[in-house]
mmCIF file of C-alpha atoms in Angstrom:
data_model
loop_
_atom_site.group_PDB
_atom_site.id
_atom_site.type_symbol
_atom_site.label_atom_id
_atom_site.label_comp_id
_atom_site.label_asym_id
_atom_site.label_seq_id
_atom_site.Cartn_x
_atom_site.Cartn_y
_atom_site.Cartn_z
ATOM 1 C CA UNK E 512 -9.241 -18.895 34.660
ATOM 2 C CA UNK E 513 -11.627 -20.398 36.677
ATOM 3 C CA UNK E 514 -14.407 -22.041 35.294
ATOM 4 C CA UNK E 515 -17.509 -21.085 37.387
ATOM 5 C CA UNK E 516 -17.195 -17.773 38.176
ATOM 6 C CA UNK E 517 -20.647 -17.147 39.813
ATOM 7 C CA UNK E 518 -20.702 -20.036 42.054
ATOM 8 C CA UNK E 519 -22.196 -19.376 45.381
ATOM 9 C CA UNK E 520 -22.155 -22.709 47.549
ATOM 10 C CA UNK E 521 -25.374 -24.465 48.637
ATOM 11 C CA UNK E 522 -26.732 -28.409 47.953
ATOM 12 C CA UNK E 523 -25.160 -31.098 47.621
ATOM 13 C CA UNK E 524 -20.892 -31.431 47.719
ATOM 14 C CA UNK E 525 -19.175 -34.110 48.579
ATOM 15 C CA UNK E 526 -15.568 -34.551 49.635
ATOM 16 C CA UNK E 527 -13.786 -36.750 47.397
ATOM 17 C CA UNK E 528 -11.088 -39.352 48.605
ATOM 18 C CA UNK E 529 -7.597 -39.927 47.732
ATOM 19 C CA UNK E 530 -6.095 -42.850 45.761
ATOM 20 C CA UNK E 531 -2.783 -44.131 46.959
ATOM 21 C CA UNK E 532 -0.577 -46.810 45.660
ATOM 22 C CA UNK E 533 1.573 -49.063 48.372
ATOM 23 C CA UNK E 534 4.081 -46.622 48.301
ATOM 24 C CA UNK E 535 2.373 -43.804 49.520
ATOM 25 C CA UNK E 536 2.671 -42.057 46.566
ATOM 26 C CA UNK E 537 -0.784 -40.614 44.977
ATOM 27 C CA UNK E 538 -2.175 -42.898 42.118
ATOM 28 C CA UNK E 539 -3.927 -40.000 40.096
ATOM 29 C CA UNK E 540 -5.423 -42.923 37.615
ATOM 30 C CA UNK E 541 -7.299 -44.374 40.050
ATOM 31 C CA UNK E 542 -8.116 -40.727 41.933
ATOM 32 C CA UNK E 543 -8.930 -39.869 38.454
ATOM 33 C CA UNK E 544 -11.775 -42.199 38.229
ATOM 34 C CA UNK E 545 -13.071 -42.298 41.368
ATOM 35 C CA UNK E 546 -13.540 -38.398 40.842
ATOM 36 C CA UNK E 547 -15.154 -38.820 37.429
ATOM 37 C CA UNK E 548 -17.739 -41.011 39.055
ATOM 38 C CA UNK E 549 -18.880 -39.205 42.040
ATOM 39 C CA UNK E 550 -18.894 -35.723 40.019
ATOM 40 C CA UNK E 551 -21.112 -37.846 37.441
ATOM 41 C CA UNK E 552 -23.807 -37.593 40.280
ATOM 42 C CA UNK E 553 -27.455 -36.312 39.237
ATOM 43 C CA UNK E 554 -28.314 -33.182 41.104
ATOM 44 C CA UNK E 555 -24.953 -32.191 42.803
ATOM 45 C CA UNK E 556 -23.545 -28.638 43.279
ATOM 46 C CA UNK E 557 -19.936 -28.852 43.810
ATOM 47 C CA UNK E 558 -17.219 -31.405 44.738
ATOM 48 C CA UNK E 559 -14.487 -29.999 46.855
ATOM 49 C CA UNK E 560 -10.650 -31.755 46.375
ATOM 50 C CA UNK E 561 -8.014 -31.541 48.638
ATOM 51 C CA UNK E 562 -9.797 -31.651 52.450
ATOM 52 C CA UNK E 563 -9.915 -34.050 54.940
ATOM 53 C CA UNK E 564 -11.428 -36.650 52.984
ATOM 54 C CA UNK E 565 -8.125 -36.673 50.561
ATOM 55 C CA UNK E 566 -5.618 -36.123 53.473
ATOM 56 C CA UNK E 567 -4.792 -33.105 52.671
ATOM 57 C CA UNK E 568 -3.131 -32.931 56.101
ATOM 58 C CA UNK E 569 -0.359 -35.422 54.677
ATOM 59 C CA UNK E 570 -0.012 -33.940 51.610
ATOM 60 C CA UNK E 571 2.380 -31.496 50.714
ATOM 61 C CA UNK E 572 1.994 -27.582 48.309
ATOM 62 C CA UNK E 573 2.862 -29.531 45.051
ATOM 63 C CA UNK E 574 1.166 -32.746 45.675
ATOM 64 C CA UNK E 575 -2.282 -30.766 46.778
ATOM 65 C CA UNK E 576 -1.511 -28.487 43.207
ATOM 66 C CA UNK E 577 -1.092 -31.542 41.367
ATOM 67 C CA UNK E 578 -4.519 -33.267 43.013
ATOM 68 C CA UNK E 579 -6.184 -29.598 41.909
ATOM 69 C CA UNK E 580 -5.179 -29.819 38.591
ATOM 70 C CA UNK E 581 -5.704 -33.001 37.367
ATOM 71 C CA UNK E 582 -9.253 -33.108 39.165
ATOM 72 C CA UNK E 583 -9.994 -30.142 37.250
ATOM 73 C CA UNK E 584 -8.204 -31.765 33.884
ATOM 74 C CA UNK E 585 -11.197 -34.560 34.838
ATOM 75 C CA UNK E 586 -14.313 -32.917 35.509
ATOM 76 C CA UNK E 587 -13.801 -29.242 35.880
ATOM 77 C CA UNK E 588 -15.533 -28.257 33.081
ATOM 78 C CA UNK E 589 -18.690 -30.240 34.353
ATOM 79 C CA UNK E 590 -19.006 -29.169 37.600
ATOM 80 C CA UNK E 591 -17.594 -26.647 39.943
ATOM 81 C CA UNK E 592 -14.388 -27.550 42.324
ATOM 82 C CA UNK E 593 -13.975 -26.396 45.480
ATOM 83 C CA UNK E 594 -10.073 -26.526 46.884
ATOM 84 C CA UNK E 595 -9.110 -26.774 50.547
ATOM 85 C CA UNK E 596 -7.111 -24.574 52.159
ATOM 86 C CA UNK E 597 -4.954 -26.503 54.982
ATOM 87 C CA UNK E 598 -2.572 -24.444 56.809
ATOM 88 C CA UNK E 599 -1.203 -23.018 60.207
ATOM 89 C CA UNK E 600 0.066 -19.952 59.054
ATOM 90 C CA UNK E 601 -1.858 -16.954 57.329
ATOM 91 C CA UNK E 602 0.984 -16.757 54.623
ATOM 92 C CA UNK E 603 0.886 -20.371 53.648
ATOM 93 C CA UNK E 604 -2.844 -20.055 53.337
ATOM 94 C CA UNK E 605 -3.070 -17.203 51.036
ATOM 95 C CA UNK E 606 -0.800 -19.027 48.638
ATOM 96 C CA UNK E 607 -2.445 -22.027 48.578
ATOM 97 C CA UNK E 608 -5.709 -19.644 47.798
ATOM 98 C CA UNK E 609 -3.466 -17.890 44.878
ATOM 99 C CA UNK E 610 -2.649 -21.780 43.681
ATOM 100 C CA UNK E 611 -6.084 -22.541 43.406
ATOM 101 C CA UNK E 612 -7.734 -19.235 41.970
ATOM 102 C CA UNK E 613 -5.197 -19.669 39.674
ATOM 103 C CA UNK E 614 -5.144 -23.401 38.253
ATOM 104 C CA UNK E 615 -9.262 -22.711 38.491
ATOM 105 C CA UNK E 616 -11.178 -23.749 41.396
ATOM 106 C CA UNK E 617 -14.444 -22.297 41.954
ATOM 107 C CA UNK E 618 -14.501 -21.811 45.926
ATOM 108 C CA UNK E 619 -12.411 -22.326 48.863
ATOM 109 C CA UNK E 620 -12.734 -24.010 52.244
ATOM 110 C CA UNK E 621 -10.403 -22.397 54.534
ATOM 111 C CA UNK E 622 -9.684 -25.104 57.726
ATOM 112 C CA UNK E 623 -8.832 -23.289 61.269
ATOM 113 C CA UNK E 624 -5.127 -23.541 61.638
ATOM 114 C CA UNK E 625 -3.814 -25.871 64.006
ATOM 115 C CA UNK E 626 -1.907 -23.191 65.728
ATOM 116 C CA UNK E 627 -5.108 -21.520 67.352
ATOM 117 C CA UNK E 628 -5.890 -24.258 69.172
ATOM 118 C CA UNK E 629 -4.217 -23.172 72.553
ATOM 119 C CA UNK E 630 -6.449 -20.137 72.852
ATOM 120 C CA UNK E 631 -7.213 -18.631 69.689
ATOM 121 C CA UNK E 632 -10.707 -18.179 70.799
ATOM 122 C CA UNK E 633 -9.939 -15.598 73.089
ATOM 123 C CA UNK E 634 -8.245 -13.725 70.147
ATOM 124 C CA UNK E 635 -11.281 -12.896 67.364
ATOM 125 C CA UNK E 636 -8.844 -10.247 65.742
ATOM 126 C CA UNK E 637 -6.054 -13.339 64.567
ATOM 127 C CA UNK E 638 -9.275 -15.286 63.014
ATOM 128 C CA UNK E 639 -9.896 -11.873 60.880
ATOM 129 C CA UNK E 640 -6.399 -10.942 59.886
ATOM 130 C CA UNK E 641 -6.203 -14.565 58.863
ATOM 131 C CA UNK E 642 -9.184 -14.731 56.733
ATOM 132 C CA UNK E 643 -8.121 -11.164 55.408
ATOM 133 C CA UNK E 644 -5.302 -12.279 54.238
ATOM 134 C CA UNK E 645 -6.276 -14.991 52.331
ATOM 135 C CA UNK E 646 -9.293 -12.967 50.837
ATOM 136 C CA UNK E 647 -6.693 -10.117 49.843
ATOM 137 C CA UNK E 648 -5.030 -12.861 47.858
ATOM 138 C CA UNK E 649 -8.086 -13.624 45.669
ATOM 139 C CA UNK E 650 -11.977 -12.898 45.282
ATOM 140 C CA UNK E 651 -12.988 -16.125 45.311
ATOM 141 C CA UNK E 652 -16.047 -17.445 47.395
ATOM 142 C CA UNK E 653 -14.746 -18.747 50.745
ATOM 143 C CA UNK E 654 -16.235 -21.004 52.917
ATOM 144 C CA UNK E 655 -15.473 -21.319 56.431
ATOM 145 C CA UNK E 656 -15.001 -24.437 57.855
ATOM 146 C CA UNK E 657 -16.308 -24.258 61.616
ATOM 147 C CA UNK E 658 -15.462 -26.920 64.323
ATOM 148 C CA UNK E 659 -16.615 -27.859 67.418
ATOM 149 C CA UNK E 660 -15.717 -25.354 69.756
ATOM 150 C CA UNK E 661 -14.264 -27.972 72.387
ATOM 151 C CA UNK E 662 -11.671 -28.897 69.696
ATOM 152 C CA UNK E 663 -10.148 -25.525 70.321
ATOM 153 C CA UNK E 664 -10.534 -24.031 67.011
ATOM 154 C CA UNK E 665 -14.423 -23.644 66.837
ATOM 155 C CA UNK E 666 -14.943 -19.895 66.217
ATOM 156 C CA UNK E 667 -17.412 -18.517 69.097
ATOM 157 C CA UNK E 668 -20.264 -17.271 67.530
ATOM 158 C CA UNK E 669 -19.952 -13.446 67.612
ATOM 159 C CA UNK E 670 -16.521 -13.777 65.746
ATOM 160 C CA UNK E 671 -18.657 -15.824 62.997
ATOM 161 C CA UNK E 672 -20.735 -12.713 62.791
ATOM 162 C CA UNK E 673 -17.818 -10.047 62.618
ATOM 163 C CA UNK E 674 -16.221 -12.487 60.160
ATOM 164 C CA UNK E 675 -18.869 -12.176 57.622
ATOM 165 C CA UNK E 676 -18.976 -8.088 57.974
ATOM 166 C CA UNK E 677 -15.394 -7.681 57.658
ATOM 167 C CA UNK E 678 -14.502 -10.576 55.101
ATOM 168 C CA UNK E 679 -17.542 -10.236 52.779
ATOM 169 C CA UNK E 680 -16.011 -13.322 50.690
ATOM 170 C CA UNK E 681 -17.265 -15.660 52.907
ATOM 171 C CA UNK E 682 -19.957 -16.987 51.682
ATOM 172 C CA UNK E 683 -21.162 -20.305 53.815
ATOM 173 C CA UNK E 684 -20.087 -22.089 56.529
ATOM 174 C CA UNK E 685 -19.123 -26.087 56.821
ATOM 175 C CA UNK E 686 -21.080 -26.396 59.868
ATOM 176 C CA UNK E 687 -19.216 -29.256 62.342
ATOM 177 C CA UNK E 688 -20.106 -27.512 65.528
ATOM 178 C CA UNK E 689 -21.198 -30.810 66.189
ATOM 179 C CA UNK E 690 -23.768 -29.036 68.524
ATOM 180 C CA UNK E 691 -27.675 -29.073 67.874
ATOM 181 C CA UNK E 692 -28.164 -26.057 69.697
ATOM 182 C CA UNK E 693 -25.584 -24.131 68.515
ATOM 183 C CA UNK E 694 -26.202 -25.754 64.848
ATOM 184 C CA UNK E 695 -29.230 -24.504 64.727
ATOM 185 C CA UNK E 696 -28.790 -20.972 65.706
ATOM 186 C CA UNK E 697 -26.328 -20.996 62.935
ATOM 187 C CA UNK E 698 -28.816 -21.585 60.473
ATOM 188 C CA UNK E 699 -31.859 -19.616 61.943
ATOM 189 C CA UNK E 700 -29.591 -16.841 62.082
ATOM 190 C CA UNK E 701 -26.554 -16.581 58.949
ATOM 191 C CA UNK E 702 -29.355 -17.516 56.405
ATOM 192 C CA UNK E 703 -30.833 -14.915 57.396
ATOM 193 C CA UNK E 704 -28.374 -11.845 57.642
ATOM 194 C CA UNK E 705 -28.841 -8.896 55.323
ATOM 195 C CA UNK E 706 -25.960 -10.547 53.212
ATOM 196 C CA UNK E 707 -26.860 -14.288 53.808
ATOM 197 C CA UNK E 708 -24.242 -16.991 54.837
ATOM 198 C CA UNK E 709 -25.239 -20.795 53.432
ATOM 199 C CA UNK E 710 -25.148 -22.906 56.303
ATOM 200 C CA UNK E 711 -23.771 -26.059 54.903
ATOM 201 C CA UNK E 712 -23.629 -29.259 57.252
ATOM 202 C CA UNK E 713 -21.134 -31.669 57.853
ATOM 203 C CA UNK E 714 -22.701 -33.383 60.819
ATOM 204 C CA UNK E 715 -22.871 -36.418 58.501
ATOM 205 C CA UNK E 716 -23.911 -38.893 61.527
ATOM 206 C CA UNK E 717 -27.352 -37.097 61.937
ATOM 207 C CA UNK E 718 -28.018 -35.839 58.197
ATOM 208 C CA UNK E 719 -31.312 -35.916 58.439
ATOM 209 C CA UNK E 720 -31.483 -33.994 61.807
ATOM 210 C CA UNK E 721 -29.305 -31.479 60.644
ATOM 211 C CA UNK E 722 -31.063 -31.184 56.930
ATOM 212 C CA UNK E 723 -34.903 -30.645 58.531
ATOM 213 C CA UNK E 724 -33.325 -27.472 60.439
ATOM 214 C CA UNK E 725 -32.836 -25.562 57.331
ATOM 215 C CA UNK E 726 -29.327 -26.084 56.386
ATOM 216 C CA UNK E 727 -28.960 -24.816 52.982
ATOM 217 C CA UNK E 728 -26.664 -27.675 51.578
ATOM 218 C CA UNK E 729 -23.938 -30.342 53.271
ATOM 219 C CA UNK E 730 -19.941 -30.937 52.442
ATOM 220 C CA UNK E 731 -19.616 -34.337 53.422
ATOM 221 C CA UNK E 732 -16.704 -37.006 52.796
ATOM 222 C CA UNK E 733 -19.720 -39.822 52.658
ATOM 223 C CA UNK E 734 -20.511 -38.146 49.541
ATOM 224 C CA UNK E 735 -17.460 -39.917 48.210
ATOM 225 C CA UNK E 736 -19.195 -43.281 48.400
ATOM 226 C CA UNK E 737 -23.080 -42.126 49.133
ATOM 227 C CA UNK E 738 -23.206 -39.014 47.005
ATOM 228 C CA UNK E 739 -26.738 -40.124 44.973
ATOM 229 C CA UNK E 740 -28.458 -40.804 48.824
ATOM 230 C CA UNK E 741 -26.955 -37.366 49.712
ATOM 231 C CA UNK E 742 -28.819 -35.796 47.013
ATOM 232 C CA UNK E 743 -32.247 -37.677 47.331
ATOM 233 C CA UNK E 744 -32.019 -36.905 51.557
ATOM 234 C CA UNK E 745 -31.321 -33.355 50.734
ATOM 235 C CA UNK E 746 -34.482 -33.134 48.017
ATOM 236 C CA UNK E 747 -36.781 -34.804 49.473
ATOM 237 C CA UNK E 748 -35.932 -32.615 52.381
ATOM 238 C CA UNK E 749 -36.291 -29.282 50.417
ATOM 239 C CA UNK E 750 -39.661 -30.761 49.186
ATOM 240 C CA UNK E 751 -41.069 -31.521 52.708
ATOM 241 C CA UNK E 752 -41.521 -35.433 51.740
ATOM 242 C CA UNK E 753 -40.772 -36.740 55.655
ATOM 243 C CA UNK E 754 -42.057 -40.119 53.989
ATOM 244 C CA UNK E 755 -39.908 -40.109 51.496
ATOM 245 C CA UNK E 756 -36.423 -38.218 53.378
ATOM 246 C CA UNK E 757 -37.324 -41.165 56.002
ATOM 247 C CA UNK E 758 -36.541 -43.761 53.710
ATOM 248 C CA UNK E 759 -34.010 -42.582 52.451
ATOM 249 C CA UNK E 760 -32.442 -42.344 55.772
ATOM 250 C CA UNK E 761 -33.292 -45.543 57.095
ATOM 251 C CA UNK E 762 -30.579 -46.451 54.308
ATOM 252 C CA UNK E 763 -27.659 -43.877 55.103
ATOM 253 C CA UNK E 764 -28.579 -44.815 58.869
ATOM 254 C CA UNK E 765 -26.540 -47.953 58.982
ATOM 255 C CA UNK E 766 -23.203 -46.557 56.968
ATOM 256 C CA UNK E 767 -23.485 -43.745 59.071
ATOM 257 C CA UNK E 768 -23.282 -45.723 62.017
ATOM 258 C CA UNK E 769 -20.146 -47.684 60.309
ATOM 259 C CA UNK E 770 -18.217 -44.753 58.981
ATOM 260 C CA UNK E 771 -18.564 -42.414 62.301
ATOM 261 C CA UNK E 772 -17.818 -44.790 64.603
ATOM 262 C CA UNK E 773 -15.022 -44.156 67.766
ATOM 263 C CA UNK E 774 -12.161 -44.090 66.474
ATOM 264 C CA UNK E 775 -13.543 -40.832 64.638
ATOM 265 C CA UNK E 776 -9.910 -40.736 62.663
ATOM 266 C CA UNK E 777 -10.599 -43.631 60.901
ATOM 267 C CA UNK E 778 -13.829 -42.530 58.987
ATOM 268 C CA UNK E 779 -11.968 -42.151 55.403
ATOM 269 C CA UNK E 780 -9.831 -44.957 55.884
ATOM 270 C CA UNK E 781 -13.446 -46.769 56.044
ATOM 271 C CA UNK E 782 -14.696 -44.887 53.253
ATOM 272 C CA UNK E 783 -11.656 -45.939 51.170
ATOM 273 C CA UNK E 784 -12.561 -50.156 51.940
ATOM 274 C CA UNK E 785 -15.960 -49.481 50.990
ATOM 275 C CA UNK E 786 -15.066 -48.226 47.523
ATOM 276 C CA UNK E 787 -12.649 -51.330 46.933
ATOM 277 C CA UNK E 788 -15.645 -53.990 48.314
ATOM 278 C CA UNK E 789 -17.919 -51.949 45.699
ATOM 279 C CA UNK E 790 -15.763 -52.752 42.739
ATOM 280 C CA UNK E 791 -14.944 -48.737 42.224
ATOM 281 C CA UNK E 792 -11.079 -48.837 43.693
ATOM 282 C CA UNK E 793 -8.059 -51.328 43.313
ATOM 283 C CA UNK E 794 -7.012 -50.799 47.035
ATOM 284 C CA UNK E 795 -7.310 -48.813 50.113
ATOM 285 C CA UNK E 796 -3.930 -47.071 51.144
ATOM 286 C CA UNK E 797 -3.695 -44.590 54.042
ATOM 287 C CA UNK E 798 -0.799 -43.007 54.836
ATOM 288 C CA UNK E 799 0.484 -42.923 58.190
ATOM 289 C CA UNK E 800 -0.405 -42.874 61.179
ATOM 290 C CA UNK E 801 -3.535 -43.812 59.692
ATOM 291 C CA UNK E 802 -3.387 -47.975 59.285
ATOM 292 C CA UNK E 803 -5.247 -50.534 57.701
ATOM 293 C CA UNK E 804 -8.528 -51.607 59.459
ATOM 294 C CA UNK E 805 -9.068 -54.892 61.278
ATOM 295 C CA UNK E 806 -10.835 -58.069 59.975
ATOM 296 C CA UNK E 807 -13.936 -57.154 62.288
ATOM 297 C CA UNK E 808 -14.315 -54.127 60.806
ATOM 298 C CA UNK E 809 -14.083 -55.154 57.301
ATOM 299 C CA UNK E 810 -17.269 -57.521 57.972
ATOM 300 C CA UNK E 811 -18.720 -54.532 59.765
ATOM 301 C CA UNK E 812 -18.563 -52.148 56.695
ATOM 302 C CA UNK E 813 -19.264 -55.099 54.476
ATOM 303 C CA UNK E 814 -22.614 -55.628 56.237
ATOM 304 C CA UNK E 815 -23.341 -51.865 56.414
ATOM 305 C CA UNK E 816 -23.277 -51.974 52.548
ATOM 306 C CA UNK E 817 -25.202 -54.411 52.082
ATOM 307 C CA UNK E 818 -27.975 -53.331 54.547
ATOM 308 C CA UNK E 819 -28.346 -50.200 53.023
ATOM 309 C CA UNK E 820 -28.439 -51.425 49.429
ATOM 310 C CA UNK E 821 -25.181 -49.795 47.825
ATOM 311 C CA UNK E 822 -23.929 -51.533 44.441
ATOM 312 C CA UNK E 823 -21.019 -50.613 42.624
ATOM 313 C CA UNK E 824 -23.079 -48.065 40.617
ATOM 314 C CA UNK E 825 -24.654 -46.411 43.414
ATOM 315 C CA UNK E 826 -27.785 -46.933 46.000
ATOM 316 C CA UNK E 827 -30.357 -45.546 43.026
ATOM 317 C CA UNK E 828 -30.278 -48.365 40.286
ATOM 318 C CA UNK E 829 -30.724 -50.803 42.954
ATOM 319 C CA UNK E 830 -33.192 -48.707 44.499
ATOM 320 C CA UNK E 831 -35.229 -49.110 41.220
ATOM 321 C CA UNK E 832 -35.224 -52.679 40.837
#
């Protein structure tokens, strides 16, 4: 059973990472903890398990069921958990969604698959059977994860719309059209339908930005090392403080410019070092392609940290002194 059965997703949920040991293999100890301390975040609304942030791209059915359950063995009964859904075909998709409505996740993110890339735009009526297919497999909140549009696998904008009449489960979007314009319009208009859709950002390189248009929340792997800044930008946003969400910025500002750096692929991997050179993981293990990061950019992230005033209990405490 799942635990939150209300949930509707808006605020603040971060992506959590995933522990590795040398051998590839997942160390669900040290996932375990570094779970237990983001979710133990003031003012949070979700954490979502099993998305980019935790590779779910490398991960295989059982390993992403075993990262499910024992994240909601660890916190689950605190705070809602939202599970990925990573797949190129409909029928893998709707049993990963039976996995997770199942073991007891709260929500879903449903990824584009991969195999819509060459063209799939064209085709609005394979982006509905898909989603139908995983929303015939539970009733479950979805949310739609929605990509730049130059990737391939952004939906255009009146298949968002006749997405949300025909697959009333979807609830919000992850916003990465990683276009201002477009972002916008997103927000000015879903929030706004007769059944609302929470427009919740990802465009974690200009939070602030995106946050001052309206967005009604943000799913963002930084939350994984930055979720207590997250949640200040995102108040002091909601309470029209510019004073105050400026501040606060000028502090994500220079992580942001660390983690989102060319080459884009390499954000978590970064996100990983900074949680070992803040005391809250043993080691940073990507598995491949993804590599370790140079020298350079160890100092780089290093620095980053520092400049914005991140200690091994958060950016708050020190914040206070």
């Amino acid at each position: 059973m799942r635990r939150f059965k209300d949930f509707q997703p808006k605020g603040v949920i971060p992506a959590t990472l995933l522990a590795l040991n040398d051998d590839y293999s997942i160390n669900e100890k040290e996932s375990r903890r570094h779970n237990a301390h983001v979710a133990a975040t003031p003012g949070l609304a979700a954490v979502t398990v099993n998305g980019h942030a935790s590779e779910v791209h490398a991960c295989t059915f059982e390993e992403q069921k075993r990262i499910l359950d024992f994240c909601l063995d660890e916190m689950g009964d605190r705070i809602p958990l939202i599970n990925g859904i990573y797949a190129d075909g409909s029928h893998e998709a709707a049993r990963l969604a039976r996995m997770a409505d199942e073991a007891g996740a709260s929500c879903l993110l449903v990824f584009p698959p991969q195999s819509m890339t060459m063209g799939g735009q064209l085709r609005p009526e394979m982006a509905v059977a898909h989603f139908k297919m995983i929303a015939d497999a539970t009733d479950l909140p979805i949310i739609l994860f929605q990509y730049p549009m130059g990737t391939g696998l952004g939906y255009p904008f009146e298949t968002l719309l006749k997405l949300f009449e025909e697959v009333p489960s979807i609830k919000a979007i992850k916003d990465w059209s990683n276009d201002a314009m477009l972002h916008e319009k997103h927000i000015r208009t879903f929030q706004n339908l007769p059944r609302p859709v929470t427009v919740l950002t990802t465009h974690s390189s200009w939070l602030m930005a995106s946050l001052t248009l309206g967005a009604g929340g943000l799913l963002s792997g930084a939350g994984s090392v930055i979720p207590d800044l997250q949640v200040a930008l995102f108040e002091a946003v909601q309470a029209k403080d510019l004073a105050k969400a400026q501040a606060i910025n000028d502090r994500i500002y220079p992580l942001a410019q660390a983690f989102y750096t060319p080459p884009f692929l390499d954000m978590h991997n970064r996100m990983k070092e900074c949680l070992v050179m803040l005391g809250r993981a043993e080691k940073a293990v990507m598995r491949p392609p993804l590599m370790k990061l140079s020298a350079e950019e160890l100092s780089r992230l290093r620095a980053a940290l520092a400049e914005a005033g991140i200690g091994r209990d958060g950016a708050m405490p020190l914040a206070a002194e």
